[in-house]
Tab-separated table of C-alpha atoms in Angstrom:
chain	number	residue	atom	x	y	z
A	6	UNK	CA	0.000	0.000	0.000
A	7	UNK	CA	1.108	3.604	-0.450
A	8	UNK	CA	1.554	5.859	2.371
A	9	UNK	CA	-1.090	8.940	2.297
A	10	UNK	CA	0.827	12.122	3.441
A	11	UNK	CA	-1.038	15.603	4.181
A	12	UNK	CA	0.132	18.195	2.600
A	13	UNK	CA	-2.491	21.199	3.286
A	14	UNK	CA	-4.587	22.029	5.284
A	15	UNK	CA	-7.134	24.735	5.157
A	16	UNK	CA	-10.852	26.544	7.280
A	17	UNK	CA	-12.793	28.943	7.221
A	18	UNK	CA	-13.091	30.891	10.344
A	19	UNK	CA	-16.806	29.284	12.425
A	20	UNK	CA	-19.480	31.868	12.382
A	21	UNK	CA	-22.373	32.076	14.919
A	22	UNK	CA	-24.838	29.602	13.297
A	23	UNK	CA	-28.045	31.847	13.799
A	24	UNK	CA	-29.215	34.923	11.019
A	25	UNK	CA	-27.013	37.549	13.158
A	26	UNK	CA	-24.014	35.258	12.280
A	27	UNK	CA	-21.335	36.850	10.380
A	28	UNK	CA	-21.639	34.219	8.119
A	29	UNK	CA	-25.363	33.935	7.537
A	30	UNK	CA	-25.543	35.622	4.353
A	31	UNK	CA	-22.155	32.841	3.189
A	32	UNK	CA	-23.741	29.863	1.127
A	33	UNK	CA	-21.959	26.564	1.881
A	34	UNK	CA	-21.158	26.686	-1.564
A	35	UNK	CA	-19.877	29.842	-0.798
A	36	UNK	CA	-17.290	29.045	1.942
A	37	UNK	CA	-16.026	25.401	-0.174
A	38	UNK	CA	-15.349	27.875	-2.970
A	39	UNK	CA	-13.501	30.132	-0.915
A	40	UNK	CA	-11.088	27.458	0.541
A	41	UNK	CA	-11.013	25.202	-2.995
A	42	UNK	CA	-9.636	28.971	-4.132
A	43	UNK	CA	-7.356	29.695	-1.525
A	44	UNK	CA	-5.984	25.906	-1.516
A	45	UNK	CA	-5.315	26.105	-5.281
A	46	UNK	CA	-3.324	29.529	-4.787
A	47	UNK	CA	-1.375	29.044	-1.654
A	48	UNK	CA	0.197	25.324	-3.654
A	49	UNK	CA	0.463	27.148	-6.768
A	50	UNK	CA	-1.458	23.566	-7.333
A	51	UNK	CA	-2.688	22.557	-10.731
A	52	UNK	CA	-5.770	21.167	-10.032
A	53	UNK	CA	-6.373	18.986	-13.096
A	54	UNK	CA	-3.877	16.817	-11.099
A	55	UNK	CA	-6.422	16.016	-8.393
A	56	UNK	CA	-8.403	13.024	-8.424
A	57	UNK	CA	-11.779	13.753	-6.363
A	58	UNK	CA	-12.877	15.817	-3.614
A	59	UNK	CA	-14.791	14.186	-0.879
A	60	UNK	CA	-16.616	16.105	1.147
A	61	UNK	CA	-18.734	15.503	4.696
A	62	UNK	CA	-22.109	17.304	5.235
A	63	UNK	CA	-24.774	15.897	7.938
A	64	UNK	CA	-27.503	18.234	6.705
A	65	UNK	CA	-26.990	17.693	2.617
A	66	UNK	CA	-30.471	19.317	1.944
A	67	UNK	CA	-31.149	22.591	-0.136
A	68	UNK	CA	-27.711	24.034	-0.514
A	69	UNK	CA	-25.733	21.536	0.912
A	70	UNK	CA	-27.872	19.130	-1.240
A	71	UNK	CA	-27.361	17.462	-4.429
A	72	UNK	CA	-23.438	16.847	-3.957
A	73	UNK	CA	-22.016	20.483	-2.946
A	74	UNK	CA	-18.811	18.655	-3.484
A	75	UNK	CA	-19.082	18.240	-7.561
A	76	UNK	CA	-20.968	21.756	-7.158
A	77	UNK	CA	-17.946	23.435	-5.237
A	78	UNK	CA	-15.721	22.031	-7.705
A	79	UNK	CA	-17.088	23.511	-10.552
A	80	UNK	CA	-17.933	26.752	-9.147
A	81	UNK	CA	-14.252	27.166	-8.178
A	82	UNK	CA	-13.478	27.056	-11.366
A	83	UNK	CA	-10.855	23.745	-10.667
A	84	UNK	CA	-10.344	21.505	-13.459
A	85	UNK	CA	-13.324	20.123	-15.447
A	86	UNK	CA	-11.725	16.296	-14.671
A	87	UNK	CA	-11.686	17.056	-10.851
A	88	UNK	CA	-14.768	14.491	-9.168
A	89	UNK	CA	-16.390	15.339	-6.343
A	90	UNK	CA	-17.872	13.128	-3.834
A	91	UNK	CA	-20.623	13.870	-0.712
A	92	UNK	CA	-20.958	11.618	2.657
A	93	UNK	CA	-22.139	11.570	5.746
A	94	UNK	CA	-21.245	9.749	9.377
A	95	UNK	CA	-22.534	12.188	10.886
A	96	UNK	CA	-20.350	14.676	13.127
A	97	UNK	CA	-17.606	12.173	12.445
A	98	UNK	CA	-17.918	13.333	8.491
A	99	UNK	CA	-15.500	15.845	8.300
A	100	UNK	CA	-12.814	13.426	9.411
A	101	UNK	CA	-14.229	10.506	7.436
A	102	UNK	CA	-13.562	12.089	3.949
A	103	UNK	CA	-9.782	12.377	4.939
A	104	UNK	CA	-9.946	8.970	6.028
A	105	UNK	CA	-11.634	7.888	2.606
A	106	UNK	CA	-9.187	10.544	0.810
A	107	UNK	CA	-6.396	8.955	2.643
A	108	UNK	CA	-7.659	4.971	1.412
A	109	UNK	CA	-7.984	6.257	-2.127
A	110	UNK	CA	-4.335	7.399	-2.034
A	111	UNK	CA	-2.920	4.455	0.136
A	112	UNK	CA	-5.179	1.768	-2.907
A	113	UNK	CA	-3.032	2.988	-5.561
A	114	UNK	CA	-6.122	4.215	-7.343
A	115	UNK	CA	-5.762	7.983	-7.253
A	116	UNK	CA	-2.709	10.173	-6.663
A	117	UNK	CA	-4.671	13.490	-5.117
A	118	UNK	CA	-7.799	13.491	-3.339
A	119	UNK	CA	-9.241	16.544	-0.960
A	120	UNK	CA	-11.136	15.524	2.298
A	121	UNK	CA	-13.085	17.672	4.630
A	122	UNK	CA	-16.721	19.044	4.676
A	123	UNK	CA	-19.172	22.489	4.967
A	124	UNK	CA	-21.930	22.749	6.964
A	125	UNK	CA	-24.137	25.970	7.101
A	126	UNK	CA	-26.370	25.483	10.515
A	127	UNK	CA	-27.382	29.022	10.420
A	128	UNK	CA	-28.884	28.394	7.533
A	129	UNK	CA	-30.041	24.904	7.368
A	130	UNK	CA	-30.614	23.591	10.732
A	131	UNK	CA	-29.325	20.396	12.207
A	132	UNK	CA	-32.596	17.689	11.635
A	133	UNK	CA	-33.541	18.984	8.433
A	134	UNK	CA	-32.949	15.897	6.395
A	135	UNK	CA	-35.109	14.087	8.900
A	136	UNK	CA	-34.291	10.500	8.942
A	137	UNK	CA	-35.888	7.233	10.464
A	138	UNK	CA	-33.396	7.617	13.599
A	139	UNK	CA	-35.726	10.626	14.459
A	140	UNK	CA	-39.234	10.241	12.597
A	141	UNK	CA	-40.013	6.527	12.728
A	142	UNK	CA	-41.646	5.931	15.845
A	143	UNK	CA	-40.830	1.878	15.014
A	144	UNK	CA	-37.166	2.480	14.735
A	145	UNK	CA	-37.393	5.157	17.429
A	146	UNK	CA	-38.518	2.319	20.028
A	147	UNK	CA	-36.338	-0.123	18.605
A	148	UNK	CA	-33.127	1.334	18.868
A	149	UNK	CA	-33.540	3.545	22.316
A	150	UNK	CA	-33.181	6.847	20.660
A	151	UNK	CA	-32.234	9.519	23.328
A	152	UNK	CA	-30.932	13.102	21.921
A	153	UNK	CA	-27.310	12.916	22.710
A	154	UNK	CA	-27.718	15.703	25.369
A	155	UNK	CA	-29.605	13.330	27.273
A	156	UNK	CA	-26.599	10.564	26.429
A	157	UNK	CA	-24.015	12.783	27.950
A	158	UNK	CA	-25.699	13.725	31.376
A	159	UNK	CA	-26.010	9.913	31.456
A	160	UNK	CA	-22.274	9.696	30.860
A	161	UNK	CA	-21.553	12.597	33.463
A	162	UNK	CA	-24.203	11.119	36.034
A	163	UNK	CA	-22.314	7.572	35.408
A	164	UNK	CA	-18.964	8.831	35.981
A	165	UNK	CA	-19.506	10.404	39.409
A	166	UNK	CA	-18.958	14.017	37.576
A	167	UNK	CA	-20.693	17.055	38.793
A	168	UNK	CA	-21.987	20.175	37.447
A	169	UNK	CA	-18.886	22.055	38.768
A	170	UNK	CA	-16.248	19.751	36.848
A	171	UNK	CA	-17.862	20.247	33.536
A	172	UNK	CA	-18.152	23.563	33.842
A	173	UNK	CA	-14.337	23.633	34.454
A	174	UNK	CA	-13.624	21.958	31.242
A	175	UNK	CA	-15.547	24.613	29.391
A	176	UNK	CA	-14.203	26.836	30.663
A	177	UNK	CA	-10.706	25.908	30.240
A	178	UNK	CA	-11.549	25.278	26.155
A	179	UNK	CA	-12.685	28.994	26.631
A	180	UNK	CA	-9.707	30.068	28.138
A	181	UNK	CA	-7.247	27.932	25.633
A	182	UNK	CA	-9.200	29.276	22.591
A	183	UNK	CA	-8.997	32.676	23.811
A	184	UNK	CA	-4.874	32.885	24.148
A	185	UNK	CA	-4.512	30.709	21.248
A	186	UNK	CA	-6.529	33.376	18.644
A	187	UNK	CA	-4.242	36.079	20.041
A	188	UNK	CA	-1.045	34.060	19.735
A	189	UNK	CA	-1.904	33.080	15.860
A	190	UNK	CA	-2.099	29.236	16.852
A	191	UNK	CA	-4.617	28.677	14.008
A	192	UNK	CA	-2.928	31.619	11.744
A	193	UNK	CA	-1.472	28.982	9.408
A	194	UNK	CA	-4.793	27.516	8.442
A	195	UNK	CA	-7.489	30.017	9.177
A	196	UNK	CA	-8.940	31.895	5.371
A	197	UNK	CA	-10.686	34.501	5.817
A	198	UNK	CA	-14.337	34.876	4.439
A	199	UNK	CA	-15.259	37.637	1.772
A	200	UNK	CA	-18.603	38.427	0.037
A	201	UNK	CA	-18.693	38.639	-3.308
A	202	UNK	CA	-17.705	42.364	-3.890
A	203	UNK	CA	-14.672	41.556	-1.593
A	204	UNK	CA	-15.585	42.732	1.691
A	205	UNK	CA	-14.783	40.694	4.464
A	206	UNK	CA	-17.443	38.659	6.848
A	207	UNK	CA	-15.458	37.137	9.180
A	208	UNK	CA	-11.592	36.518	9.601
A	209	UNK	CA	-11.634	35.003	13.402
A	210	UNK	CA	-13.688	32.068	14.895
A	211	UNK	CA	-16.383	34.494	16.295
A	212	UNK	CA	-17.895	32.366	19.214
A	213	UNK	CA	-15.036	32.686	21.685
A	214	UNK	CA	-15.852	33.299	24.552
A	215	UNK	CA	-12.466	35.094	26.059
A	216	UNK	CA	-14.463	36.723	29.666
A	217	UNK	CA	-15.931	33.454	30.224
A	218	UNK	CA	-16.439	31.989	33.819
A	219	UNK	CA	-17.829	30.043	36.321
A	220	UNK	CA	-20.282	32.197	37.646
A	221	UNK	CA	-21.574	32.932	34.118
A	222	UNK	CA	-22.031	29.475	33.905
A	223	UNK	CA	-23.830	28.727	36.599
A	224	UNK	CA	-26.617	30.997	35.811
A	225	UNK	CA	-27.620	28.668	32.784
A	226	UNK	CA	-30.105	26.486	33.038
A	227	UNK	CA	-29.847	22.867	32.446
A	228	UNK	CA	-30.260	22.428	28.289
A	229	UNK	CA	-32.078	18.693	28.501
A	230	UNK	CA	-34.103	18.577	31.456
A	231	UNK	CA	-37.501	19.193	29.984
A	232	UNK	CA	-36.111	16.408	26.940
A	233	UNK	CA	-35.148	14.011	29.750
A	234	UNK	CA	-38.740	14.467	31.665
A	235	UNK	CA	-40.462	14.141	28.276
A	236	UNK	CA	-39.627	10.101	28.558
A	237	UNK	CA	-35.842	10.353	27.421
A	238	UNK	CA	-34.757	9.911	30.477
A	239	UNK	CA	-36.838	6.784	31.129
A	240	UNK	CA	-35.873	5.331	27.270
A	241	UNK	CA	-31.946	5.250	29.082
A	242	UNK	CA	-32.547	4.165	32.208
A	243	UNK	CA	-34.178	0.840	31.438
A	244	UNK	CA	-30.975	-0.425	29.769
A	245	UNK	CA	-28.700	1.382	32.578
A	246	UNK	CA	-30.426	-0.239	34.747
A	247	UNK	CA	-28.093	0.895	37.989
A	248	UNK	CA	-28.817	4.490	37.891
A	249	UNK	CA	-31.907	5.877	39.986
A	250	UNK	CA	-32.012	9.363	37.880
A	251	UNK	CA	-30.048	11.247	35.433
A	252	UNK	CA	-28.021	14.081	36.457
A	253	UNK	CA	-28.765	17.461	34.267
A	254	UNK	CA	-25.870	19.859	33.504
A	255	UNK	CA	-24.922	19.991	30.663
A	256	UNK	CA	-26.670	23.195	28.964
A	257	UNK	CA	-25.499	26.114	26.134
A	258	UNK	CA	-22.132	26.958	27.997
A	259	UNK	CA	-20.814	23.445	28.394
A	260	UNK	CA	-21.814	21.771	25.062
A	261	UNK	CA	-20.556	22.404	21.466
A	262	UNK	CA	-21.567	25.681	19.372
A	263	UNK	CA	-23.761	25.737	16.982
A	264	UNK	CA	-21.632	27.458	13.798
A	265	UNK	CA	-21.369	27.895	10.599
A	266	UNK	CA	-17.762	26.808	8.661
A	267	UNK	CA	-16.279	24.589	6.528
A	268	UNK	CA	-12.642	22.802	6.062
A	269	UNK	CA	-10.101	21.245	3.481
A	270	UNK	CA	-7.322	18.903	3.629
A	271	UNK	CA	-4.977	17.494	0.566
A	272	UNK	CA	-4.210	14.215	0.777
A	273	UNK	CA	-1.764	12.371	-1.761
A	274	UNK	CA	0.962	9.474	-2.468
A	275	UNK	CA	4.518	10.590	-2.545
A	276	UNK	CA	4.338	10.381	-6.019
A	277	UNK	CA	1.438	12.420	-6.851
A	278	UNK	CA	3.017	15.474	-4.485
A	279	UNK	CA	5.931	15.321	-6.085
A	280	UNK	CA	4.459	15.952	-9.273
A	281	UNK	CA	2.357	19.029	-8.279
A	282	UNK	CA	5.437	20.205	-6.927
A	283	UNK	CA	4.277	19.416	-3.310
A	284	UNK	CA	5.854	18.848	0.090
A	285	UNK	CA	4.342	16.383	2.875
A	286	UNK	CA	3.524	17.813	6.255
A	287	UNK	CA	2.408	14.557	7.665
A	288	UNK	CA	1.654	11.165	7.042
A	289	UNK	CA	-1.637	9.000	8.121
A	290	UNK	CA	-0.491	6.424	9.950
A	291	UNK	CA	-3.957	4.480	10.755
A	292	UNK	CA	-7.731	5.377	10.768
A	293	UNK	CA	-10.333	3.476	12.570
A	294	UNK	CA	-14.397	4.018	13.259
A	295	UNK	CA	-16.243	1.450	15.412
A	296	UNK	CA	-19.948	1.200	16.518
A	297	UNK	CA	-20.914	1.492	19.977
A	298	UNK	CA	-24.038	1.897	22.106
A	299	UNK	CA	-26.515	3.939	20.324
A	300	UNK	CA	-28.663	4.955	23.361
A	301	UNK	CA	-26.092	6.545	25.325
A	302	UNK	CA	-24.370	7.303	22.090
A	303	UNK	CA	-21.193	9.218	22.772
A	304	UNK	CA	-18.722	6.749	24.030
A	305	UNK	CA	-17.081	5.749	20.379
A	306	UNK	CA	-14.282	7.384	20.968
A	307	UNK	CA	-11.958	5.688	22.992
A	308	UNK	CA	-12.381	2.126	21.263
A	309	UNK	CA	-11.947	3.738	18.185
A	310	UNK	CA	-9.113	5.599	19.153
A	311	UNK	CA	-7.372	1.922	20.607
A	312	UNK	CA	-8.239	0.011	17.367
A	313	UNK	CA	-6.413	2.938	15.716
A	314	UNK	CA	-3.500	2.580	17.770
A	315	UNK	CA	-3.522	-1.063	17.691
A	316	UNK	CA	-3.527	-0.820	13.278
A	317	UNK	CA	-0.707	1.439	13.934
A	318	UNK	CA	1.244	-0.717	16.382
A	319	UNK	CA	1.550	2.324	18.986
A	320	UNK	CA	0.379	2.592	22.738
A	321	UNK	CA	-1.638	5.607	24.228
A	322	UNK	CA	1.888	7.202	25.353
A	323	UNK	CA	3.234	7.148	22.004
A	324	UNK	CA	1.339	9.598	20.920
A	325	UNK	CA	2.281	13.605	21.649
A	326	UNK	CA	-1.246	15.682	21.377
A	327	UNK	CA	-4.895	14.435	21.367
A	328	UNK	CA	-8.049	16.830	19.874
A	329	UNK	CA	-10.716	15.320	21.041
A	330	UNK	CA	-14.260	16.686	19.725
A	331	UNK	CA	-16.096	18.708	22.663
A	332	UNK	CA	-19.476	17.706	21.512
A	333	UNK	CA	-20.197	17.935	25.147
A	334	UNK	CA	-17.677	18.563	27.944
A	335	UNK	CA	-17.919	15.099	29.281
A	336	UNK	CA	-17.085	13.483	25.528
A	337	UNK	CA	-12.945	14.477	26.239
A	338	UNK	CA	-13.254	14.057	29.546
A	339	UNK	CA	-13.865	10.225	29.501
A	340	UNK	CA	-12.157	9.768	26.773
A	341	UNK	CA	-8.923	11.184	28.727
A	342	UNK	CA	-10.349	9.206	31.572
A	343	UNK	CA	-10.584	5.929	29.903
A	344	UNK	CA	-7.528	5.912	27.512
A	345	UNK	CA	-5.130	7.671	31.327
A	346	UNK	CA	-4.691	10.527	29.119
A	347	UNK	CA	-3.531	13.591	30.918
A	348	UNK	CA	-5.778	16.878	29.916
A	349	UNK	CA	-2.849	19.257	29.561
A	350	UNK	CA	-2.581	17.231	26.123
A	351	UNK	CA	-5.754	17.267	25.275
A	352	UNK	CA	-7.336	20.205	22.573
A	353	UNK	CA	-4.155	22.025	23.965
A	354	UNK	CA	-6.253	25.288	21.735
A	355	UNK	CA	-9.488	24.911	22.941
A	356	UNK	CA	-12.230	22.975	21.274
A	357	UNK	CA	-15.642	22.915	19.846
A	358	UNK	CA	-17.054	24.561	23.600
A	359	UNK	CA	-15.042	27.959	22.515
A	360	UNK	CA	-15.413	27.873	18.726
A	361	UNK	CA	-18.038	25.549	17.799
A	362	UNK	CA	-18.976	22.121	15.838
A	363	UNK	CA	-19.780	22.721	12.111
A	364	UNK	CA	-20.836	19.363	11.866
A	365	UNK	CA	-19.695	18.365	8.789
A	366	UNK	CA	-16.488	19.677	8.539
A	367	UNK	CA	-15.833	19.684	12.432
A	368	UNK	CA	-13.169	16.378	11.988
A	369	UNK	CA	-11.154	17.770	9.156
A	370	UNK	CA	-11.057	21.039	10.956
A	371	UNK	CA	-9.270	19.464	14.618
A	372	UNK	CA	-6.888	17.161	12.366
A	373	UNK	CA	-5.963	20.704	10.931
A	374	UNK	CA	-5.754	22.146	14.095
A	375	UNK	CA	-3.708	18.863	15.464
A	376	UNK	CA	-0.827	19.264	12.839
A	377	UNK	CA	-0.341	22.950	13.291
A	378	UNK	CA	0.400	22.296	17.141
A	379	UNK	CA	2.440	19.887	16.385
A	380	UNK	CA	4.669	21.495	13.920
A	381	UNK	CA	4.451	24.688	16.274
A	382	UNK	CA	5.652	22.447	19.561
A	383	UNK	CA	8.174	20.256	17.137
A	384	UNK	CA	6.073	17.476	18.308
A	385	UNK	CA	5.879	14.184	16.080
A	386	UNK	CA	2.704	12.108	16.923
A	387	UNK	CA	-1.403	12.989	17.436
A	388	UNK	CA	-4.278	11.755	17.358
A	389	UNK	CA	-8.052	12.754	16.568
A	390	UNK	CA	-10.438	11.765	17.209
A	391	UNK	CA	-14.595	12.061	17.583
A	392	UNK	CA	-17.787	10.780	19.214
A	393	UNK	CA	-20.581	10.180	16.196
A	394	UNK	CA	-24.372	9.876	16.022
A	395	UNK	CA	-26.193	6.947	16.008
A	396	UNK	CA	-23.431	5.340	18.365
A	397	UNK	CA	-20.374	5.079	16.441
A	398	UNK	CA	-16.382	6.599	17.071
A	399	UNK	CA	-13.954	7.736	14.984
A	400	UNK	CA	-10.074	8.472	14.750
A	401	UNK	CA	-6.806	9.225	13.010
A	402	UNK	CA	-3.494	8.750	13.905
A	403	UNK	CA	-0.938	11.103	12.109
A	404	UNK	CA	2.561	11.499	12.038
A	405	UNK	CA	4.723	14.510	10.834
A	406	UNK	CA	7.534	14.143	8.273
């Protein structure tokens, strides 16, 4: 097999996902043809020598529908032979279309492939698409469905956590966020968003909360108490059977954003770099996703993080950094838990708490954000990695070169 090595990564900055977002008025089109642009100019890259463009979106209706990726593509004005490609695993999507970039390159059967995703929730809230998870009332029953709020004040509530401790962790990713826009951390990566006669929308993640704290926090109510009392919290209990009641704290302060944004990554064999002139930044070592539980729903990561490790032949210590997706405090806090991971190495810039989860592009977006740090701490070894919908995990080991 051929080894897949990364050699760009680009994002937009994540806009407030409501109609007084700076983004708003940005289609997803909009922001893929932004970074497709700014990707093309900053490799001086010929893009007829790209394969395909895979792209994640979790909400591919109206705009994001009918394969934005081919759409992007063409609207960029790229290369008439480039392909373009639309999935979804959910949140994990971003991060699955480098993954599936990555297995094109490492098959032999293309040479350059761009991963990463777009999604627009300010303008096409999450649920649109429907689905049977959510409208069946057969399937509903059948598989336990709880909204994944309710899932992580299970997880919380199981783990002996209280209110206080995840309110901590938020406000840590705050904090981290905060130093790490003024320092540049994300400088490398971060394209700024223009409207079509040139004026910018947004250049910085814009939900960053930098006068955050505890007492703030406290004041917020509870986001999934009425859900839980509606019957959700009943649906969990009767398969974990040795709780009495489920804990309620997690709420707007302590979860992931709700943002607009989108993000790229260029994936290729050694070959097909060196013939657009390219050099590596990294190379994927493994990638692995795994189902798990789908009532309490958010525990994927840390078996899919050990089968990872275990197709790379590496421990837990082997590896330097960790981004972990903060789809709700608790998510990287058992995660660390379970895998004895300490949380000084954990979203070391803040996470999706501070700046939000575009959901489709939200994995492609941390791997970005993992390689930076690492080539700004000379470190050699991360991994990514994210809790996904439906019960499922996902991560990606990478390596710099």
């Amino acid at each position: 097999m051929n080894t897949a090595y990364i050699y760009d990564h680009v994002r937009t900055p994540r806009g407030k996902g409501k109609k007084d977002g700076s983004l708003y008025q940005a289609s997803p089109v909009w922001l893929l043809r932004t970074l497709l642009q700014a990707l093309q100019q900053r490799n001086r890259l010929d893009t007829a020598l790209v394969d395909d463009v895979v792209l994640g979106c979790v909400t591919p209706v109206g705009e994001q529908g009918a394969d934005i990726a081919r759409t992007a593509v063409l609207d960029a004005e790229w290369a008439q032979t480039v392909a373009g490609v639309t999935q979804s695993r959910f949140c994990a999507s971003g991060l699955e279309s480098v993954n599936l970039a990555a297995a094109k390159v490492a098959s032999g059967f293309e040479d350059l492939v761009v991963g990463g995703g777009v999604e627009s929730m300010s303008r096409w809230p999450m649920g649109s698409d429907g689905g049977a998870w959510f409208m069946d009332p057969r399937i509903n029953q059948k598989l336990g469905f709880v909204p994944q709020g309710v899932g992580a004040d299970l997880i919380a509530t199981l783990e002996g956590w209280h209110r206080a401790d995840i309110d901590a962790f938020a406000l840590r990713s705050h904090g981290k966020a905060a130093v790490a826009r003024v320092e540049g951390h994300f400088a490398r990566s971060l394209v700024p968003v223009h409207d079509i006669a040139g004026l910018l929308m947004l250049a910085e993640d814009e939900t960053i909360r930098a006068n955050a704290s505890m007492e703030a926090m406290a004041r917020l109510e509870p986001s999934f108490a009425m859900m839980g009392a509606m019957g959700f919290d009943a649906t969990a209990l009767r398969k974990y059977t040795t709780v009495e009641r489920i804990e309620h704290m997690h709420h707007a302060g302590n979860s992931s954003g709700i943002v607009d944004g989108a993000a790229l990554m260029l994936v290729g064999s050694k070959e097909g770099g060196a013939k657009a002139g390219l050099k590596p930044r990294a190379r994927i070592r493994a990638a692995a996703v795994i189902g798990s539980e789908p009532t309490i729903m958010l525990t994927g990561p840390t078996p899919a993080c050990r089968k990872a490790l275990a197709r790379a032949g590496m421990s837990v210590a082997d590896i330097d950094l960790w981004e972990v997706n903060e789809a709700f405090a608790v998510v990287p806090m058992k995660t660390a838990r379970d895998l004895g991971v300490d949380l000084d190495r954990v979203n070391v810039n803040g996470g999706a708490i501070a700046m939000g989860h575009p959901l489709g592009a939200t994995g492609c977006v941390i791997l970005g954000t993992l390689l930076d740090e690492l080539e700004r701490r000379k470190l050699s070894t991360g991994c990514a990695t994210l809790c996904v919908g439906g019960g499922m995990g996902i991560a990606t080991i990478i390596e710099r070169v």
